[in-house]
């Protein structure tokens, strides 16, 4: 594995740890950083794959960002 692949695997692992920790502690900042760390690996898959399923992997960081946004504004929004 080359250096670029090692960095992408490291970022994916860090993102997974931040995501689980953010969900357990209800910390939106950890979820935000998880999404940010997930962008380079998912972008590499998105740009490298021609199949529709490879194109859909870019939705994972977007969903993480959306969950961080919802978690941040959940207490401020009055229904």
Short mmCIF file of C-alpha atoms in Angstrom, two decimals:
data_model
loop_
_atom_site.label_atom_id
_atom_site.label_comp_id
_atom_site.label_asym_id
_atom_site.label_seq_id
_atom_site.Cartn_x
_atom_site.Cartn_y
_atom_site.Cartn_z
CA UNK A 1 0.00 0.00 0.00
CA UNK A 2 1.35 3.38 -0.92
CA UNK A 3 1.48 6.44 1.29
CA UNK A 4 -1.76 7.92 -0.09
CA UNK A 5 -3.68 4.74 0.68
CA UNK A 6 -2.27 4.63 4.19
CA UNK A 7 -3.39 8.20 4.83
CA UNK A 8 -6.90 7.44 3.53
CA UNK A 9 -7.21 4.35 5.74
CA UNK A 10 -5.97 6.36 8.73
CA UNK A 11 -8.52 9.13 8.05
CA UNK A 12 -11.28 6.55 7.70
CA UNK A 13 -10.38 5.01 11.06
CA UNK A 14 -10.19 8.37 12.79
CA UNK A 15 -13.54 9.32 11.29
CA UNK A 16 -15.15 6.12 12.56
CA UNK A 17 -13.81 6.69 16.09
CA UNK A 18 -14.98 10.32 16.07
CA UNK A 19 -18.41 9.29 14.76
CA UNK A 20 -19.00 6.68 17.45
CA UNK A 21 -17.68 8.97 20.20
CA UNK A 22 -19.82 11.85 18.92
CA UNK A 23 -22.96 9.73 18.94
CA UNK A 24 -22.30 8.36 22.42
CA UNK A 25 -21.53 11.76 23.95
CA UNK A 26 -24.05 13.73 21.83
CA UNK A 27 -21.26 16.10 20.72
CA UNK A 28 -22.02 17.77 17.41
CA UNK A 29 -18.44 19.03 17.01
CA UNK A 30 -17.13 15.46 17.00
CA UNK A 31 -19.69 14.55 14.35
CA UNK A 32 -18.62 17.54 12.28
CA UNK A 33 -14.95 16.53 12.44
CA UNK A 34 -15.93 12.97 11.65
CA UNK A 35 -17.58 14.15 8.45
CA UNK A 36 -14.58 16.29 7.60
CA UNK A 37 -12.21 13.36 8.09
CA UNK A 38 -14.47 11.13 5.98
CA UNK A 39 -14.46 13.41 2.92
CA UNK A 40 -11.02 12.47 1.44
CA UNK A 41 -11.52 8.67 1.54
CA UNK A 42 -15.07 8.88 0.21
CA UNK A 43 -14.06 11.42 -2.44
CA UNK A 44 -11.32 9.04 -3.62
CA UNK A 45 -13.90 6.26 -3.96
CA UNK A 46 -16.35 8.63 -5.64
CA UNK A 47 -13.82 9.78 -8.23
CA UNK A 48 -12.40 6.31 -8.82
CA UNK A 49 -15.63 4.39 -9.33
CA UNK A 50 -17.88 4.51 -12.35
CA UNK A 51 -20.70 2.44 -10.90
CA UNK A 52 -23.71 4.13 -9.28
CA UNK A 53 -22.99 2.48 -5.91
CA UNK A 54 -19.50 3.99 -5.87
CA UNK A 55 -21.02 7.39 -6.66
CA UNK A 56 -23.41 7.13 -3.70
CA UNK A 57 -20.58 6.80 -1.15
CA UNK A 58 -20.13 10.58 -1.13
CA UNK A 59 -23.49 10.76 0.67
CA UNK A 60 -21.95 9.31 3.86
CA UNK A 61 -20.06 12.50 4.86
CA UNK A 62 -23.07 14.60 3.87
CA UNK A 63 -25.31 12.55 6.17
CA UNK A 64 -22.77 12.94 8.99
CA UNK A 65 -22.74 16.72 8.46
CA UNK A 66 -26.54 16.76 8.45
CA UNK A 67 -26.68 14.82 11.72
CA UNK A 68 -24.18 17.25 13.29
CA UNK A 69 -26.31 20.18 12.14
CA UNK A 70 -29.48 18.60 13.52
CA UNK A 71 -27.76 17.78 16.81
CA UNK A 72 -26.49 21.35 17.15
CA UNK A 73 -29.85 22.95 16.46
CA UNK A 74 -32.04 20.40 18.17
CA UNK A 75 -32.28 22.39 21.41
CA UNK A 76 -32.73 25.76 19.75
CA UNK A 77 -35.61 24.80 17.44
CA UNK A 78 -38.98 25.14 19.12
CA UNK A 79 -41.81 23.16 17.58
#
